[in-house]
Amino acid sequence: MKNTACPPKGSEPLMSTSRHRWQGLIYLMPALLVITMAVGYPIVHLFEMAFGQTNSFGIITGNAGFKNFSGLFASGLMRVMLNTVIWTAGILVPTIIISLALAYAVSLPLKGQSFFRTIIIIPWAIPLTIVAILGDMAFNSTYGQVNTLLLQLHLISHPIGWLATARTSFPVMMILAIWVSIPFTTLTLLSGIQAVPGEILEASAIDGAKGFYRFRKIILPQITNALQLVVLINLAYIFNSFPIIWIMTQGGPASTSSTITIFVYQLAFTLGQFGQAGAAALLAFIILMGLGVAYVKVYRRTEGNLL
Amino acid sequence: MIAAKVGDGASRISRIPRHTLSGDRVFSYIVLSVFTVLTLFPIFIMIAVSLMPSRHLSSDLYHLWPTNIDLRNYLLMWSQLPVAHLLLNSVIIAGGSTILALLTGIPAAFALSRMNIVGRKIWLFGFLATQLFSPSIIIVSAYHVMAIAHLTDTYWGLIILDAGFYSLPFVLWSIAGFMRHIPRELEETVDVDGGSTWTKIWRVFVPIAIPSIVVAGVYAFIQSWNDFAFALTLATSQSTMPLPIGIYSFMGAYQIQWNYLMGASLVATLPVLILFLIVQKRLVSGMLAGSIK
């Protein structure tokens, strides 16, 4: 992270004498120290662990080459990767579709508009840990409120063990994750819709554009930037999600409902395989880097005046 | 209804002629009603279970609403579970990491926005890139950093991690973004008086940047309050456990006292819910600028 040898780039008309440029780093130091301790050094250490031999406390005792990576396959990497893809896509697509509908709905002049906008924030404002705990209770196999409700509505004849197998627990947890992803996505898309020039809407109405056609042909093309941003942010957020699965199934039974973040955490803190945890973390990092590059590209195109 | 400020009342959508909107409005009411029911149901469950008397809990849990509600639960839970202590832990950790993130983040934001420091763009990008990691992955190695520094199961350990991982990148980006637009003339008056850069930061820039500092601070507080992975790993005893993790740890009990757990969950939710409703409009624009999560 020490990047003192960086060449001076794109000098703006700010303070520009080279002495000043170095002195300015003093103001950065305290923040840098905290970030280095919390993230900077841990990332370096993650790399060291990935290629190192580690004992069950995570202390590096030697060099392992790529052994940790090959060991991942025996630990069930392929299943976990497949789960991560299903998890990410299965949450992202419904989240975007539902949020588009909600954002358009609350952009219209409706009665109770401010009430609905408040409701939309709620899933975001409940701590994720609490959402997962609530989900764990509501989907309990015997007394869970979801079973109670479905029994009363005669939709099922006996209680379902929602969290007992991945076939039901994975979709249940995905629904919760969609629910918590909707607020941020909706509000971002809403600000995109509100920025659509009024003249375009007026003109299209005169041309007879209505309903879904107007939404798809007139509004959607105008909000592609906002849409790209929320897709990328959501991808990283969903890919990284942890509390819902950890609290409700811990990735079980037998890691059938495990995603890469659960896998990494479990390798390290349940199984004491810190080397393999580092290797899996590195794989996740490479995937996320691709997302990061795409994000910066999209962001710079929209309003990236700082970068 | 603070949320009404999301869009300016006179949104451009209102320029769509009304008669072409009737179909859209029916559709909108249906979508919004379904979402409202699905969102209020979990809250309803939380409240219903929190009101179930302990004596009837095992049978009441099979119903959606308690047979006779017990308001004393909201008093009893404070003595049945160490809710007050866990709440204090949450306040100390979230408050501490907010203060740490602001104290270190404000000078850094100044340097990144008003000085052409060495490697400026690389710093900015580097801070943003840290947001790509999941806390549950970072903690695998951050745990060792904290163990070496003897900071496991301490407030300081969680304060540093929360500030460095959750808050600082957002604080830096959003405050730097705000400070960038402060006119140069204000700075020059201090230069003429011969004041130091520190005076300039705290006396001139901070008072002007207060709106962005408040939002960044609230964001930092919420993020730390909502942390799961760090506290799950580092707070191994109740002495440092924040409230949400504490509630989770009670789920391991032989007979889970869901009524008290739901009451405590309401306590853990309310502060964040209120903060959210106050700043949510600015949070969205700030998050787009400063964070990838």
mmCIF file with all atom_site columns, C-alpha atoms in Angstrom, chain A residues 39-172:
data_model
loop_
_atom_site.group_PDB
_atom_site.id
_atom_site.type_symbol
_atom_site.label_atom_id
_atom_site.label_alt_id
_atom_site.label_comp_id
_atom_site.label_asym_id
_atom_site.label_entity_id
_atom_site.label_seq_id
_atom_site.pdbx_PDB_ins_code
_atom_site.Cartn_x
_atom_site.Cartn_y
_atom_site.Cartn_z
_atom_site.occupancy
_atom_site.B_iso_or_equiv
_atom_site.pdbx_formal_charge
_atom_site.auth_seq_id
_atom_site.auth_comp_id
_atom_site.auth_asym_id
_atom_site.auth_atom_id
_atom_site.pdbx_PDB_model_num
ATOM 1   C CA . VAL A 1 39  ? -8.131  -3.448  5.662   1.00 0.00 ? 39  VAL A CA 1
ATOM 2   C CA . GLY A 1 40  ? -4.713  -2.723  4.136   1.00 0.00 ? 40  GLY A CA 1
ATOM 3   C CA . TYR A 1 41  ? -2.568  -5.091  6.130   1.00 0.00 ? 41  TYR A CA 1
ATOM 4   C CA . PRO A 1 42  ? -5.289  -7.778  6.388   1.00 0.00 ? 42  PRO A CA 1
ATOM 5   C CA . ILE A 1 43  ? -5.456  -7.895  2.565   1.00 0.00 ? 43  ILE A CA 1
ATOM 6   C CA . VAL A 1 44  ? -1.694  -8.401  2.380   1.00 0.00 ? 44  VAL A CA 1
ATOM 7   C CA . HIS A 1 45  ? -1.929  -11.066 5.067   1.00 0.00 ? 45  HIS A CA 1
ATOM 8   C CA . LEU A 1 46  ? -4.748  -12.779 3.135   1.00 0.00 ? 46  LEU A CA 1
ATOM 9   C CA . PHE A 1 47  ? -2.362  -13.174 0.171   1.00 0.00 ? 47  PHE A CA 1
ATOM 10  C CA . GLU A 1 48  ? 0.354   -14.534 2.459   1.00 0.00 ? 48  GLU A CA 1
ATOM 11  C CA . MET A 1 49  ? -2.049  -17.075 3.914   1.00 0.00 ? 49  MET A CA 1
ATOM 12  C CA . ALA A 1 50  ? -3.243  -18.156 0.459   1.00 0.00 ? 50  ALA A CA 1
ATOM 13  C CA . PHE A 1 51  ? 0.255   -19.274 -0.502  1.00 0.00 ? 51  PHE A CA 1
ATOM 14  C CA . GLY A 1 52  ? 1.408   -20.284 2.962   1.00 0.00 ? 52  GLY A CA 1
ATOM 15  C CA . GLN A 1 53  ? 1.220   -23.260 5.235   1.00 0.00 ? 53  GLN A CA 1
ATOM 16  C CA . THR A 1 54  ? -0.826  -22.308 8.272   1.00 0.00 ? 54  THR A CA 1
ATOM 17  C CA . ASN A 1 55  ? -1.508  -23.904 11.596  1.00 0.00 ? 55  ASN A CA 1
ATOM 18  C CA . SER A 1 56  ? -4.980  -24.012 13.129  1.00 0.00 ? 56  SER A CA 1
ATOM 19  C CA . PHE A 1 57  ? -4.475  -20.562 14.652  1.00 0.00 ? 57  PHE A CA 1
ATOM 20  C CA . GLY A 1 58  ? -3.703  -19.092 11.248  1.00 0.00 ? 58  GLY A CA 1
ATOM 21  C CA . ILE A 1 59  ? 0.005   -18.533 11.925  1.00 0.00 ? 59  ILE A CA 1
ATOM 22  C CA . ILE A 1 60  ? 2.060   -19.014 8.770   1.00 0.00 ? 60  ILE A CA 1
ATOM 23  C CA . THR A 1 61  ? 4.622   -21.796 9.221   1.00 0.00 ? 61  THR A CA 1
ATOM 24  C CA . GLY A 1 62  ? 5.929   -22.304 5.678   1.00 0.00 ? 62  GLY A CA 1
ATOM 25  C CA . ASN A 1 63  ? 5.373   -22.038 1.973   1.00 0.00 ? 63  ASN A CA 1
ATOM 26  C CA . ALA A 1 64  ? 2.593   -24.044 0.347   1.00 0.00 ? 64  ALA A CA 1
ATOM 27  C CA . GLY A 1 65  ? 2.696   -22.920 -3.282  1.00 0.00 ? 65  GLY A CA 1
ATOM 28  C CA . PHE A 1 66  ? -0.671  -23.656 -4.840  1.00 0.00 ? 66  PHE A CA 1
ATOM 29  C CA . LYS A 1 67  ? -1.563  -26.489 -2.474  1.00 0.00 ? 67  LYS A CA 1
ATOM 30  C CA . ASN A 1 68  ? -4.216  -24.416 -0.731  1.00 0.00 ? 68  ASN A CA 1
ATOM 31  C CA . PHE A 1 69  ? -5.920  -23.758 -4.058  1.00 0.00 ? 69  PHE A CA 1
ATOM 32  C CA . SER A 1 70  ? -5.939  -27.398 -5.134  1.00 0.00 ? 70  SER A CA 1
ATOM 33  C CA . GLY A 1 71  ? -7.192  -28.365 -1.665  1.00 0.00 ? 71  GLY A CA 1
ATOM 34  C CA . LEU A 1 72  ? -10.263 -26.164 -2.195  1.00 0.00 ? 72  LEU A CA 1
ATOM 35  C CA . PHE A 1 73  ? -11.768 -28.639 -4.650  1.00 0.00 ? 73  PHE A CA 1
ATOM 36  C CA . ALA A 1 74  ? -11.842 -31.388 -2.038  1.00 0.00 ? 74  ALA A CA 1
ATOM 37  C CA . SER A 1 75  ? -13.479 -28.916 0.357   1.00 0.00 ? 75  SER A CA 1
ATOM 38  C CA . GLY A 1 76  ? -16.382 -28.457 -2.052  1.00 0.00 ? 76  GLY A CA 1
ATOM 39  C CA . LEU A 1 77  ? -15.405 -25.353 -4.009  1.00 0.00 ? 77  LEU A CA 1
ATOM 40  C CA . MET A 1 78  ? -17.420 -26.240 -7.112  1.00 0.00 ? 78  MET A CA 1
ATOM 41  C CA . ARG A 1 79  ? -20.707 -26.600 -5.227  1.00 0.00 ? 79  ARG A CA 1
ATOM 42  C CA . VAL A 1 80  ? -20.047 -23.338 -3.415  1.00 0.00 ? 80  VAL A CA 1
ATOM 43  C CA . MET A 1 81  ? -19.234 -21.490 -6.656  1.00 0.00 ? 81  MET A CA 1
ATOM 44  C CA . LEU A 1 82  ? -22.416 -22.795 -8.274  1.00 0.00 ? 82  LEU A CA 1
ATOM 45  C CA . ASN A 1 83  ? -24.391 -21.709 -5.216  1.00 0.00 ? 83  ASN A CA 1
ATOM 46  C CA . THR A 1 84  ? -22.785 -18.258 -5.364  1.00 0.00 ? 84  THR A CA 1
ATOM 47  C CA . VAL A 1 85  ? -23.817 -17.839 -9.007  1.00 0.00 ? 85  VAL A CA 1
ATOM 48  C CA . ILE A 1 86  ? -27.401 -18.963 -8.265  1.00 0.00 ? 86  ILE A CA 1
ATOM 49  C CA . TRP A 1 87  ? -27.511 -16.748 -5.168  1.00 0.00 ? 87  TRP A CA 1
ATOM 50  C CA . THR A 1 88  ? -26.203 -13.661 -6.965  1.00 0.00 ? 88  THR A CA 1
ATOM 51  C CA . ALA A 1 89  ? -28.252 -13.954 -10.153 1.00 0.00 ? 89  ALA A CA 1
ATOM 52  C CA . GLY A 1 90  ? -31.354 -15.183 -8.336  1.00 0.00 ? 90  GLY A CA 1
ATOM 53  C CA . ILE A 1 91  ? -31.351 -12.100 -6.121  1.00 0.00 ? 91  ILE A CA 1
ATOM 54  C CA . LEU A 1 92  ? -30.111 -9.493  -8.577  1.00 0.00 ? 92  LEU A CA 1
ATOM 55  C CA . VAL A 1 93  ? -32.656 -10.054 -11.348 1.00 0.00 ? 93  VAL A CA 1
ATOM 56  C CA . PRO A 1 94  ? -35.832 -10.005 -9.205  1.00 0.00 ? 94  PRO A CA 1
ATOM 57  C CA . THR A 1 95  ? -34.462 -7.081  -7.176  1.00 0.00 ? 95  THR A CA 1
ATOM 58  C CA . ILE A 1 96  ? -33.954 -4.979  -10.305 1.00 0.00 ? 96  ILE A CA 1
ATOM 59  C CA . ILE A 1 97  ? -37.345 -5.863  -11.824 1.00 0.00 ? 97  ILE A CA 1
ATOM 60  C CA . ILE A 1 98  ? -39.310 -5.253  -8.616  1.00 0.00 ? 98  ILE A CA 1
ATOM 61  C CA . SER A 1 99  ? -37.376 -2.062  -7.888  1.00 0.00 ? 99  SER A CA 1
ATOM 62  C CA . LEU A 1 100 ? -38.029 -0.700  -11.376 1.00 0.00 ? 100 LEU A CA 1
ATOM 63  C CA . ALA A 1 101 ? -41.749 -1.241  -10.868 1.00 0.00 ? 101 ALA A CA 1
ATOM 64  C CA . LEU A 1 102 ? -41.687 0.304   -7.389  1.00 0.00 ? 102 LEU A CA 1
ATOM 65  C CA . ALA A 1 103 ? -39.549 3.261   -8.462  1.00 0.00 ? 103 ALA A CA 1
ATOM 66  C CA . TYR A 1 104 ? -41.880 4.043   -11.338 1.00 0.00 ? 104 TYR A CA 1
ATOM 67  C CA . ALA A 1 105 ? -44.903 3.623   -9.070  1.00 0.00 ? 105 ALA A CA 1
ATOM 68  C CA . VAL A 1 106 ? -43.686 6.078   -6.421  1.00 0.00 ? 106 VAL A CA 1
ATOM 69  C CA . SER A 1 107 ? -42.600 8.575   -9.077  1.00 0.00 ? 107 SER A CA 1
ATOM 70  C CA . LEU A 1 108 ? -46.209 9.014   -10.184 1.00 0.00 ? 108 LEU A CA 1
ATOM 71  C CA . PRO A 1 109 ? -48.514 11.542  -8.536  1.00 0.00 ? 109 PRO A CA 1
ATOM 72  C CA . LEU A 1 110 ? -50.403 9.097   -6.309  1.00 0.00 ? 110 LEU A CA 1
ATOM 73  C CA . LYS A 1 111 ? -52.381 9.473   -3.103  1.00 0.00 ? 111 LYS A CA 1
ATOM 74  C CA . GLY A 1 112 ? -50.221 8.349   -0.192  1.00 0.00 ? 112 GLY A CA 1
ATOM 75  C CA . GLN A 1 113 ? -46.994 8.808   -2.129  1.00 0.00 ? 113 GLN A CA 1
ATOM 76  C CA . SER A 1 114 ? -44.980 9.827   0.931   1.00 0.00 ? 114 SER A CA 1
ATOM 77  C CA . PHE A 1 115 ? -46.416 6.917   2.935   1.00 0.00 ? 115 PHE A CA 1
ATOM 78  C CA . PHE A 1 116 ? -45.309 4.435   0.278   1.00 0.00 ? 116 PHE A CA 1
ATOM 79  C CA . ARG A 1 117 ? -41.865 6.033   0.048   1.00 0.00 ? 117 ARG A CA 1
ATOM 80  C CA . THR A 1 118 ? -41.432 5.584   3.795   1.00 0.00 ? 118 THR A CA 1
ATOM 81  C CA . ILE A 1 119 ? -42.554 1.956   3.595   1.00 0.00 ? 119 ILE A CA 1
ATOM 82  C CA . ILE A 1 120 ? -39.999 1.294   0.864   1.00 0.00 ? 120 ILE A CA 1
ATOM 83  C CA . ILE A 1 121 ? -37.108 2.338   3.145   1.00 0.00 ? 121 ILE A CA 1
ATOM 84  C CA . ILE A 1 122 ? -38.089 0.017   6.013   1.00 0.00 ? 122 ILE A CA 1
ATOM 85  C CA . PRO A 1 123 ? -36.335 -3.215  4.913   1.00 0.00 ? 123 PRO A CA 1
ATOM 86  C CA . TRP A 1 124 ? -33.095 -1.242  4.556   1.00 0.00 ? 124 TRP A CA 1
ATOM 87  C CA . ALA A 1 125 ? -33.441 0.372   7.958   1.00 0.00 ? 125 ALA A CA 1
ATOM 88  C CA . ILE A 1 126 ? -33.762 -2.855  9.965   1.00 0.00 ? 126 ILE A CA 1
ATOM 89  C CA . PRO A 1 127 ? -30.302 -4.183  10.904  1.00 0.00 ? 127 PRO A CA 1
ATOM 90  C CA . LEU A 1 128 ? -29.542 -7.180  8.686   1.00 0.00 ? 128 LEU A CA 1
ATOM 91  C CA . THR A 1 129 ? -28.762 -9.299  11.752  1.00 0.00 ? 129 THR A CA 1
ATOM 92  C CA . ILE A 1 130 ? -32.273 -8.652  13.044  1.00 0.00 ? 130 ILE A CA 1
ATOM 93  C CA . VAL A 1 131 ? -33.804 -9.461  9.626   1.00 0.00 ? 131 VAL A CA 1
ATOM 94  C CA . ALA A 1 132 ? -32.017 -12.813 9.679   1.00 0.00 ? 132 ALA A CA 1
ATOM 95  C CA . ILE A 1 133 ? -33.052 -13.572 13.279  1.00 0.00 ? 133 ILE A CA 1
ATOM 96  C CA . LEU A 1 134 ? -36.644 -12.669 12.421  1.00 0.00 ? 134 LEU A CA 1
ATOM 97  C CA . GLY A 1 135 ? -36.426 -14.888 9.328   1.00 0.00 ? 135 GLY A CA 1
ATOM 98  C CA . ASP A 1 136 ? -35.086 -17.751 11.432  1.00 0.00 ? 136 ASP A CA 1
ATOM 99  C CA . MET A 1 137 ? -38.118 -17.524 13.707  1.00 0.00 ? 137 MET A CA 1
ATOM 100 C CA . ALA A 1 138 ? -40.711 -16.918 10.983  1.00 0.00 ? 138 ALA A CA 1
ATOM 101 C CA . PHE A 1 139 ? -39.559 -19.937 8.937   1.00 0.00 ? 139 PHE A CA 1
ATOM 102 C CA . ASN A 1 140 ? -39.216 -22.290 11.918  1.00 0.00 ? 140 ASN A CA 1
ATOM 103 C CA . SER A 1 141 ? -40.359 -25.801 10.971  1.00 0.00 ? 141 SER A CA 1
ATOM 104 C CA . THR A 1 142 ? -42.972 -26.076 13.733  1.00 0.00 ? 142 THR A CA 1
ATOM 105 C CA . TYR A 1 143 ? -44.163 -22.774 15.171  1.00 0.00 ? 143 TYR A CA 1
ATOM 106 C CA . GLY A 1 144 ? -42.904 -20.441 12.402  1.00 0.00 ? 144 GLY A CA 1
ATOM 107 C CA . GLN A 1 145 ? -45.404 -17.713 11.500  1.00 0.00 ? 145 GLN A CA 1
ATOM 108 C CA . VAL A 1 146 ? -45.106 -18.488 7.791   1.00 0.00 ? 146 VAL A CA 1
ATOM 109 C CA . ASN A 1 147 ? -46.276 -22.048 8.414   1.00 0.00 ? 147 ASN A CA 1
ATOM 110 C CA . THR A 1 148 ? -49.037 -20.778 10.692  1.00 0.00 ? 148 THR A CA 1
ATOM 111 C CA . LEU A 1 149 ? -50.266 -18.352 8.052   1.00 0.00 ? 149 LEU A CA 1
ATOM 112 C CA . LEU A 1 150 ? -50.112 -20.863 5.206   1.00 0.00 ? 150 LEU A CA 1
ATOM 113 C CA . LEU A 1 151 ? -51.941 -23.463 7.330   1.00 0.00 ? 151 LEU A CA 1
ATOM 114 C CA . GLN A 1 152 ? -54.675 -20.970 8.199   1.00 0.00 ? 152 GLN A CA 1
ATOM 115 C CA . LEU A 1 153 ? -55.082 -20.058 4.537   1.00 0.00 ? 153 LEU A CA 1
ATOM 116 C CA . HIS A 1 154 ? -55.219 -23.816 3.744   1.00 0.00 ? 154 HIS A CA 1
ATOM 117 C CA . LEU A 1 155 ? -52.364 -23.428 1.280   1.00 0.00 ? 155 LEU A CA 1
ATOM 118 C CA . ILE A 1 156 ? -50.468 -26.267 2.974   1.00 0.00 ? 156 ILE A CA 1
ATOM 119 C CA . SER A 1 157 ? -51.776 -29.227 4.989   1.00 0.00 ? 157 SER A CA 1
ATOM 120 C CA . HIS A 1 158 ? -48.808 -29.732 7.326   1.00 0.00 ? 158 HIS A CA 1
ATOM 121 C CA . PRO A 1 159 ? -45.911 -27.523 8.466   1.00 0.00 ? 159 PRO A CA 1
ATOM 122 C CA . ILE A 1 160 ? -42.896 -27.323 6.166   1.00 0.00 ? 160 ILE A CA 1
ATOM 123 C CA . GLY A 1 161 ? -39.297 -27.546 7.416   1.00 0.00 ? 161 GLY A CA 1
ATOM 124 C CA . TRP A 1 162 ? -38.191 -24.565 5.366   1.00 0.00 ? 162 TRP A CA 1
ATOM 125 C CA . LEU A 1 163 ? -34.634 -24.403 6.644   1.00 0.00 ? 163 LEU A CA 1
ATOM 126 C CA . ALA A 1 164 ? -33.997 -28.151 6.826   1.00 0.00 ? 164 ALA A CA 1
ATOM 127 C CA . THR A 1 165 ? -32.850 -28.640 3.231   1.00 0.00 ? 165 THR A CA 1
ATOM 128 C CA . ALA A 1 166 ? -31.160 -26.318 0.772   1.00 0.00 ? 166 ALA A CA 1
ATOM 129 C CA . ARG A 1 167 ? -33.963 -26.921 -1.727  1.00 0.00 ? 167 ARG A CA 1
ATOM 130 C CA . THR A 1 168 ? -36.263 -24.764 0.396   1.00 0.00 ? 168 THR A CA 1
ATOM 131 C CA . SER A 1 169 ? -33.821 -22.811 2.589   1.00 0.00 ? 169 SER A CA 1
ATOM 132 C CA . PHE A 1 170 ? -31.909 -21.284 -0.336  1.00 0.00 ? 170 PHE A CA 1
ATOM 133 C CA . PRO A 1 171 ? -35.015 -19.755 -1.980  1.00 0.00 ? 171 PRO A CA 1
ATOM 134 C CA . VAL A 1 172 ? -36.293 -18.580 1.427   1.00 0.00 ? 172 VAL A CA 1
#
